[in-house]
């Protein structure tokens, strides 16, 4: 069966510090990968998606970036965090195809001080 | 741009009753509509998918309807239980591009014993 791992579960960072969140998927190959942010009481905002190694599409311009160095590894980064970057970050994977559901990790709660 | 509205932020219902959650959208009808459950501090979990040419889909105590004329999907939980308490999200998927999902903000359901 497939599993998705996301870490860390919680993170407290000062403004201006760098960020690296990692997500890995097991049990499947060539998945679509996604990064979302969920603000308190808000819906899921798609940040990045990837259909293959090295292929990243950005949905929202911001100071975040994503990379996919391996087939089942997806990394969310920032060089300098802003207060507005606080939120709940979720990684997800799906098989190819519009009808495929997405499978989410348990998220990272990021607080910027 | 697509706007997705879920009937209310919170819905309280007595145990044993049927919970009905609403998802309305504007603009183009999606090829697929999905429903997810999200518990506090966790990632969403896929529940059901319904296609645009399907009127109704069932899975155990869950039922989803899809009316492309009304641009609405209804999500029903029959014989509701306290364990059904969670936030429920609808998500729209279109045929084009990567299978990106457009999520509603969710309805928080509380089943009262």
PDB file of C-alpha atoms in Angstrom:
ATOM      1  CA  UNK A   1       0.000   0.000   0.000  1.00  0.00           C
ATOM      2  CA  UNK A   2       1.011   3.596  -0.474  1.00  0.00           C
ATOM      3  CA  UNK A   3       2.083   5.897   2.328  1.00  0.00           C
ATOM      4  CA  UNK A   4       3.044   9.540   2.490  1.00  0.00           C
ATOM      5  CA  UNK A   5       5.366  10.992   5.091  1.00  0.00           C
ATOM      6  CA  UNK A   6       5.679  14.631   5.910  1.00  0.00           C
ATOM      7  CA  UNK A   7       7.981  16.249   8.461  1.00  0.00           C
ATOM      8  CA  UNK A   8       8.380  17.955  10.779  1.00  0.00           C
ATOM      9  CA  UNK A   9       4.894  17.929  12.324  1.00  0.00           C
ATOM     10  CA  UNK A  10       5.378  21.338  13.923  1.00  0.00           C
ATOM     11  CA  UNK A  11       7.911  24.068  13.385  1.00  0.00           C
ATOM     12  CA  UNK A  12       8.513  27.449  14.980  1.00  0.00           C
ATOM     13  CA  UNK A  13      10.783  29.751  13.022  1.00  0.00           C
ATOM     14  CA  UNK A  14      11.822  33.411  13.342  1.00  0.00           C
ATOM     15  CA  UNK A  15      11.041  35.893  10.594  1.00  0.00           C
ATOM     16  CA  UNK A  16      13.781  35.946   7.992  1.00  0.00           C
ATOM     17  CA  UNK A  17      14.980  32.398   8.623  1.00  0.00           C
ATOM     18  CA  UNK A  18      15.101  29.721   5.905  1.00  0.00           C
ATOM     19  CA  UNK A  19      12.648  26.847   5.567  1.00  0.00           C
ATOM     20  CA  UNK A  20      12.778  23.306   4.311  1.00  0.00           C
ATOM     21  CA  UNK A  21       9.795  20.944   4.542  1.00  0.00           C
ATOM     22  CA  UNK A  22      10.109  17.461   3.155  1.00  0.00           C
ATOM     23  CA  UNK A  23       7.570  15.003   1.841  1.00  0.00           C
ATOM     24  CA  UNK A  24       8.150  11.463   0.615  1.00  0.00           C
ATOM     25  CA  UNK A  25       5.798   8.899  -0.868  1.00  0.00           C
ATOM     26  CA  UNK A  26       6.225   5.131  -0.734  1.00  0.00           C
ATOM     27  CA  UNK A  27       4.561   2.333  -2.628  1.00  0.00           C
ATOM     28  CA  UNK A  28       3.907   4.063  -5.941  1.00  0.00           C
ATOM     29  CA  UNK A  29       5.920   5.458  -8.831  1.00  0.00           C
ATOM     30  CA  UNK A  30       5.617   8.613 -10.930  1.00  0.00           C
ATOM     31  CA  UNK A  31       2.993  10.217  -8.714  1.00  0.00           C
ATOM     32  CA  UNK A  32       1.704  13.752  -9.085  1.00  0.00           C
ATOM     33  CA  UNK A  33       2.850  15.689  -6.007  1.00  0.00           C
ATOM     34  CA  UNK A  34       1.308  18.762  -4.435  1.00  0.00           C
ATOM     35  CA  UNK A  35       2.010  21.345  -1.732  1.00  0.00           C
ATOM     36  CA  UNK A  36      -0.949  23.147  -0.142  1.00  0.00           C
ATOM     37  CA  UNK A  37      -1.282  25.758   2.574  1.00  0.00           C
ATOM     38  CA  UNK A  38      -4.339  25.927   4.810  1.00  0.00           C
ATOM     39  CA  UNK A  39      -4.844  29.075   6.862  1.00  0.00           C
ATOM     40  CA  UNK A  40      -7.040  28.854   9.958  1.00  0.00           C
ATOM     41  CA  UNK A  41     -10.687  28.521   8.914  1.00  0.00           C
ATOM     42  CA  UNK A  42      -9.792  28.726   5.251  1.00  0.00           C
ATOM     43  CA  UNK A  43      -9.752  26.311   2.381  1.00  0.00           C
ATOM     44  CA  UNK A  44      -6.761  24.580   0.891  1.00  0.00           C
ATOM     45  CA  UNK A  45      -4.612  26.834  -1.274  1.00  0.00           C
ATOM     46  CA  UNK A  46      -2.547  25.006  -3.883  1.00  0.00           C
ATOM     47  CA  UNK A  47       1.034  26.311  -3.851  1.00  0.00           C
ATOM     48  CA  UNK A  48       2.928  23.961  -6.169  1.00  0.00           C
ATOM     49  CA  UNK A  49       2.373  20.772  -8.103  1.00  0.00           C
ATOM     50  CA  UNK A  50       4.696  18.439  -9.947  1.00  0.00           C
ATOM     51  CA  UNK A  51       3.989  15.801 -12.585  1.00  0.00           C
ATOM     52  CA  UNK A  52       7.575  14.498 -12.706  1.00  0.00           C
ATOM     53  CA  UNK A  53      11.150  14.879 -11.504  1.00  0.00           C
ATOM     54  CA  UNK A  54      12.334  18.445 -11.893  1.00  0.00           C
ATOM     55  CA  UNK A  55       8.923  19.621 -13.168  1.00  0.00           C
ATOM     56  CA  UNK A  56       7.388  22.207 -10.857  1.00  0.00           C
ATOM     57  CA  UNK A  57       4.378  24.421 -11.490  1.00  0.00           C
ATOM     58  CA  UNK A  58       3.660  27.352  -9.209  1.00  0.00           C
ATOM     59  CA  UNK A  59       0.103  28.430  -8.562  1.00  0.00           C
ATOM     60  CA  UNK A  60       0.714  31.388  -6.284  1.00  0.00           C
ATOM     61  CA  UNK A  61       3.626  33.846  -6.570  1.00  0.00           C
ATOM     62  CA  UNK A  62       5.359  34.157  -3.232  1.00  0.00           C
ATOM     63  CA  UNK A  63       8.675  33.724  -1.474  1.00  0.00           C
ATOM     64  CA  UNK A  64       8.330  29.951  -1.403  1.00  0.00           C
ATOM     65  CA  UNK A  65       9.798  27.472  -3.856  1.00  0.00           C
ATOM     66  CA  UNK A  66       9.496  23.754  -4.433  1.00  0.00           C
ATOM     67  CA  UNK A  67      11.787  21.085  -5.790  1.00  0.00           C
ATOM     68  CA  UNK A  68      11.443  17.443  -6.753  1.00  0.00           C
ATOM     69  CA  UNK A  69      14.909  15.925  -6.722  1.00  0.00           C
ATOM     70  CA  UNK A  70      13.625  12.344  -6.817  1.00  0.00           C
ATOM     71  CA  UNK A  71      10.485  10.682  -8.116  1.00  0.00           C
ATOM     72  CA  UNK A  72       8.855  10.377  -4.715  1.00  0.00           C
ATOM     73  CA  UNK A  73      10.387  13.324  -2.871  1.00  0.00           C
ATOM     74  CA  UNK A  74       8.933  16.815  -2.780  1.00  0.00           C
ATOM     75  CA  UNK A  75      10.538  19.708  -0.881  1.00  0.00           C
ATOM     76  CA  UNK A  76       9.099  23.094   0.019  1.00  0.00           C
ATOM     77  CA  UNK A  77      11.646  25.826   0.717  1.00  0.00           C
ATOM     78  CA  UNK A  78      12.078  29.462   1.510  1.00  0.00           C
ATOM     79  CA  UNK A  79      15.188  31.576   1.824  1.00  0.00           C
ATOM     80  CA  UNK A  80      13.548  34.121   4.140  1.00  0.00           C
ATOM     81  CA  UNK A  81      10.292  33.486   5.950  1.00  0.00           C
ATOM     82  CA  UNK A  82       7.642  36.167   6.377  1.00  0.00           C
ATOM     83  CA  UNK A  83       5.025  36.413   9.121  1.00  0.00           C
ATOM     84  CA  UNK A  84       2.401  35.712   6.476  1.00  0.00           C
ATOM     85  CA  UNK A  85       3.977  32.303   5.800  1.00  0.00           C
ATOM     86  CA  UNK A  86       2.469  30.929   9.007  1.00  0.00           C
ATOM     87  CA  UNK A  87      -0.043  28.160   8.404  1.00  0.00           C
ATOM     88  CA  UNK A  88      -0.685  24.477   8.007  1.00  0.00           C
ATOM     89  CA  UNK A  89       1.276  22.990   5.099  1.00  0.00           C
ATOM     90  CA  UNK A  90       0.063  19.814   3.491  1.00  0.00           C
ATOM     91  CA  UNK A  91       1.729  17.553   0.976  1.00  0.00           C
ATOM     92  CA  UNK A  92      -0.350  15.246  -1.213  1.00  0.00           C
ATOM     93  CA  UNK A  93       0.101  12.712  -3.986  1.00  0.00           C
ATOM     94  CA  UNK A  94      -2.144  11.272  -6.643  1.00  0.00           C
ATOM     95  CA  UNK A  95      -1.961   8.976  -9.616  1.00  0.00           C
ATOM     96  CA  UNK A  96      -2.095  10.558 -13.059  1.00  0.00           C
ATOM     97  CA  UNK A  97      -5.577  11.441 -14.316  1.00  0.00           C
ATOM     98  CA  UNK A  98      -8.296  13.953 -13.486  1.00  0.00           C
ATOM     99  CA  UNK A  99     -10.473  11.393 -11.714  1.00  0.00           C
ATOM    100  CA  UNK A 100      -7.805  10.343  -9.244  1.00  0.00           C
ATOM    101  CA  UNK A 101      -8.232  11.336  -5.596  1.00  0.00           C
ATOM    102  CA  UNK A 102      -5.433  13.006  -3.704  1.00  0.00           C
ATOM    103  CA  UNK A 103      -3.854  11.442  -0.623  1.00  0.00           C
ATOM    104  CA  UNK A 104      -2.563  13.800   2.009  1.00  0.00           C
ATOM    105  CA  UNK A 105       0.143  13.703   4.632  1.00  0.00           C
ATOM    106  CA  UNK A 106      -0.565  14.834   8.164  1.00  0.00           C
ATOM    107  CA  UNK A 107       0.816  18.297   7.579  1.00  0.00           C
ATOM    108  CA  UNK A 108       3.311  20.664   9.164  1.00  0.00           C
ATOM    109  CA  UNK A 109       2.099  23.403  11.480  1.00  0.00           C
ATOM    110  CA  UNK A 110       4.426  26.349  10.807  1.00  0.00           C
ATOM    111  CA  UNK A 111       4.499  29.311  13.182  1.00  0.00           C
ATOM    112  CA  UNK A 112       6.570  32.380  12.372  1.00  0.00           C
ATOM    113  CA  UNK A 113       7.642  34.576  15.270  1.00  0.00           C
TER     114      UNK A 113
ATOM    115  CA  UNK B   1     -12.462  32.392 -11.412  1.00  0.00           C
ATOM    116  CA  UNK B   2     -14.252  29.416  -9.912  1.00  0.00           C
ATOM    117  CA  UNK B   3     -15.997  30.058  -6.615  1.00  0.00           C
ATOM    118  CA  UNK B   4     -16.925  27.148  -4.366  1.00  0.00           C
ATOM    119  CA  UNK B   5     -19.259  27.597  -1.419  1.00  0.00           C
ATOM    120  CA  UNK B   6     -20.095  25.077   1.259  1.00  0.00           C
ATOM    121  CA  UNK B   7     -23.379  25.757   2.975  1.00  0.00           C
ATOM    122  CA  UNK B   8     -22.237  26.792   6.385  1.00  0.00           C
ATOM    123  CA  UNK B   9     -19.085  26.869   8.390  1.00  0.00           C
ATOM    124  CA  UNK B  10     -20.589  24.670  11.092  1.00  0.00           C
ATOM    125  CA  UNK B  11     -23.471  22.233  11.309  1.00  0.00           C
ATOM    126  CA  UNK B  12     -24.720  20.577  14.503  1.00  0.00           C
ATOM    127  CA  UNK B  13     -26.904  17.500  14.296  1.00  0.00           C
ATOM    128  CA  UNK B  14     -28.365  14.973  16.707  1.00  0.00           C
ATOM    129  CA  UNK B  15     -26.941  11.452  16.674  1.00  0.00           C
ATOM    130  CA  UNK B  16     -28.943   9.118  14.457  1.00  0.00           C
ATOM    131  CA  UNK B  17     -30.194  11.870  12.145  1.00  0.00           C
ATOM    132  CA  UNK B  18     -29.101  12.443   8.560  1.00  0.00           C
ATOM    133  CA  UNK B  19     -26.543  15.188   8.003  1.00  0.00           C
ATOM    134  CA  UNK B  20     -26.765  17.028   4.686  1.00  0.00           C
ATOM    135  CA  UNK B  21     -23.886  19.205   3.525  1.00  0.00           C
ATOM    136  CA  UNK B  22     -24.032  21.421   0.449  1.00  0.00           C
ATOM    137  CA  UNK B  23     -21.378  22.376  -2.081  1.00  0.00           C
ATOM    138  CA  UNK B  24     -22.252  25.053  -4.661  1.00  0.00           C
ATOM    139  CA  UNK B  25     -20.008  26.285  -7.426  1.00  0.00           C
ATOM    140  CA  UNK B  26     -20.085  28.967 -10.111  1.00  0.00           C
ATOM    141  CA  UNK B  27     -18.904  28.901 -13.698  1.00  0.00           C
ATOM    142  CA  UNK B  28     -18.019  25.633 -15.407  1.00  0.00           C
ATOM    143  CA  UNK B  29     -19.132  22.287 -14.110  1.00  0.00           C
ATOM    144  CA  UNK B  30     -16.248  19.998 -13.149  1.00  0.00           C
ATOM    145  CA  UNK B  31     -15.694  16.625 -14.718  1.00  0.00           C
ATOM    146  CA  UNK B  32     -15.464  15.146 -11.217  1.00  0.00           C
ATOM    147  CA  UNK B  33     -16.466  16.235  -7.764  1.00  0.00           C
ATOM    148  CA  UNK B  34     -14.817  14.753  -4.699  1.00  0.00           C
ATOM    149  CA  UNK B  35     -15.586  14.828  -0.988  1.00  0.00           C
ATOM    150  CA  UNK B  36     -12.964  14.661   1.760  1.00  0.00           C
ATOM    151  CA  UNK B  37     -13.036  14.411   5.536  1.00  0.00           C
ATOM    152  CA  UNK B  38     -10.534  16.372   7.642  1.00  0.00           C
ATOM    153  CA  UNK B  39      -9.987  15.869  11.361  1.00  0.00           C
ATOM    154  CA  UNK B  40      -8.297  18.611  13.439  1.00  0.00           C
ATOM    155  CA  UNK B  41      -4.556  18.742  12.851  1.00  0.00           C
ATOM    156  CA  UNK B  42      -4.679  16.060  10.160  1.00  0.00           C
ATOM    157  CA  UNK B  43      -4.649  16.002   6.375  1.00  0.00           C
ATOM    158  CA  UNK B  44      -7.897  15.477   4.426  1.00  0.00           C
ATOM    159  CA  UNK B  45      -8.949  11.914   3.667  1.00  0.00           C
ATOM    160  CA  UNK B  46     -10.715  11.044   0.421  1.00  0.00           C
ATOM    161  CA  UNK B  47     -14.265   9.715   0.805  1.00  0.00           C
ATOM    162  CA  UNK B  48     -16.169   9.686  -2.481  1.00  0.00           C
ATOM    163  CA  UNK B  49     -15.931  10.781  -6.094  1.00  0.00           C
ATOM    164  CA  UNK B  50     -18.836  11.458  -8.440  1.00  0.00           C
ATOM    165  CA  UNK B  51     -18.604  12.123 -12.167  1.00  0.00           C
ATOM    166  CA  UNK B  52     -20.530  14.822 -14.011  1.00  0.00           C
ATOM    167  CA  UNK B  53     -22.704  12.247 -15.768  1.00  0.00           C
ATOM    168  CA  UNK B  54     -23.632  10.511 -12.494  1.00  0.00           C
ATOM    169  CA  UNK B  55     -26.577  11.655 -10.411  1.00  0.00           C
ATOM    170  CA  UNK B  56     -25.831   9.761  -7.225  1.00  0.00           C
ATOM    171  CA  UNK B  57     -23.100   7.697  -5.570  1.00  0.00           C
ATOM    172  CA  UNK B  58     -23.283   5.685  -2.350  1.00  0.00           C
ATOM    173  CA  UNK B  59     -20.751   4.165   0.012  1.00  0.00           C
ATOM    174  CA  UNK B  60     -22.021   2.603   3.223  1.00  0.00           C
ATOM    175  CA  UNK B  61     -23.751   5.438   5.146  1.00  0.00           C
ATOM    176  CA  UNK B  62     -22.552   8.096   2.716  1.00  0.00           C
ATOM    177  CA  UNK B  63     -24.418   9.396  -0.314  1.00  0.00           C
ATOM    178  CA  UNK B  64     -23.369  12.083  -2.783  1.00  0.00           C
ATOM    179  CA  UNK B  65     -25.526  13.723  -5.433  1.00  0.00           C
ATOM    180  CA  UNK B  66     -24.399  15.944  -8.276  1.00  0.00           C
ATOM    181  CA  UNK B  67     -26.702  18.336 -10.146  1.00  0.00           C
ATOM    182  CA  UNK B  68     -24.889  20.184 -12.937  1.00  0.00           C
ATOM    183  CA  UNK B  69     -28.007  22.267 -13.671  1.00  0.00           C
ATOM    184  CA  UNK B  70     -28.119  23.631 -10.134  1.00  0.00           C
ATOM    185  CA  UNK B  71     -24.292  23.568  -9.950  1.00  0.00           C
ATOM    186  CA  UNK B  72     -24.583  21.787  -6.653  1.00  0.00           C
ATOM    187  CA  UNK B  73     -23.494  18.647  -4.856  1.00  0.00           C
ATOM    188  CA  UNK B  74     -25.126  17.314  -1.704  1.00  0.00           C
ATOM    189  CA  UNK B  75     -23.301  15.046   0.752  1.00  0.00           C
ATOM    190  CA  UNK B  76     -25.429  12.981   3.115  1.00  0.00           C
ATOM    191  CA  UNK B  77     -24.413  10.964   6.158  1.00  0.00           C
ATOM    192  CA  UNK B  78     -27.254   8.752   7.333  1.00  0.00           C
ATOM    193  CA  UNK B  79     -27.572   7.457  10.907  1.00  0.00           C
ATOM    194  CA  UNK B  80     -24.915   9.932  11.970  1.00  0.00           C
ATOM    195  CA  UNK B  81     -22.596   9.076  14.844  1.00  0.00           C
ATOM    196  CA  UNK B  82     -20.357  11.245  17.075  1.00  0.00           C
ATOM    197  CA  UNK B  83     -17.371   9.701  15.248  1.00  0.00           C
ATOM    198  CA  UNK B  84     -18.604  11.427  12.086  1.00  0.00           C
ATOM    199  CA  UNK B  85     -17.767  14.796  13.648  1.00  0.00           C
ATOM    200  CA  UNK B  86     -15.137  16.416  11.401  1.00  0.00           C
ATOM    201  CA  UNK B  87     -14.760  19.036   8.689  1.00  0.00           C
ATOM    202  CA  UNK B  88     -15.956  17.939   5.265  1.00  0.00           C
ATOM    203  CA  UNK B  89     -14.488  19.449   2.116  1.00  0.00           C
ATOM    204  CA  UNK B  90     -15.750  19.318  -1.429  1.00  0.00           C
ATOM    205  CA  UNK B  91     -13.265  19.542  -4.289  1.00  0.00           C
ATOM    206  CA  UNK B  92     -13.763  20.067  -8.009  1.00  0.00           C
ATOM    207  CA  UNK B  93     -11.605  18.523 -10.722  1.00  0.00           C
ATOM    208  CA  UNK B  94     -11.477  19.408 -14.399  1.00  0.00           C
ATOM    209  CA  UNK B  95     -10.137  17.377 -17.289  1.00  0.00           C
ATOM    210  CA  UNK B  96      -7.414  19.790 -18.337  1.00  0.00           C
ATOM    211  CA  UNK B  97      -3.928  19.985 -16.894  1.00  0.00           C
ATOM    212  CA  UNK B  98      -2.606  18.058 -13.938  1.00  0.00           C
ATOM    213  CA  UNK B  99      -5.421  16.744 -11.809  1.00  0.00           C
ATOM    214  CA  UNK B 100      -5.516  19.862  -9.675  1.00  0.00           C
ATOM    215  CA  UNK B 101      -8.379  20.095  -7.251  1.00  0.00           C
ATOM    216  CA  UNK B 102     -10.227  23.257  -6.282  1.00  0.00           C
ATOM    217  CA  UNK B 103     -11.322  22.957  -2.660  1.00  0.00           C
ATOM    218  CA  UNK B 104     -14.202  24.558  -0.815  1.00  0.00           C
ATOM    219  CA  UNK B 105     -13.610  25.985   2.661  1.00  0.00           C
ATOM    220  CA  UNK B 106     -15.383  23.092   4.336  1.00  0.00           C
ATOM    221  CA  UNK B 107     -18.257  22.511   6.729  1.00  0.00           C
ATOM    222  CA  UNK B 108     -17.499  21.524  10.319  1.00  0.00           C
ATOM    223  CA  UNK B 109     -19.982  18.865  11.342  1.00  0.00           C
ATOM    224  CA  UNK B 110     -20.651  18.086  15.015  1.00  0.00           C
ATOM    225  CA  UNK B 111     -22.813  15.084  15.844  1.00  0.00           C
ATOM    226  CA  UNK B 112     -24.285  15.476  19.329  1.00  0.00           C
ATOM    227  CA  UNK B 113     -24.808  12.276  21.338  1.00  0.00           C
TER     228      UNK B 113
END
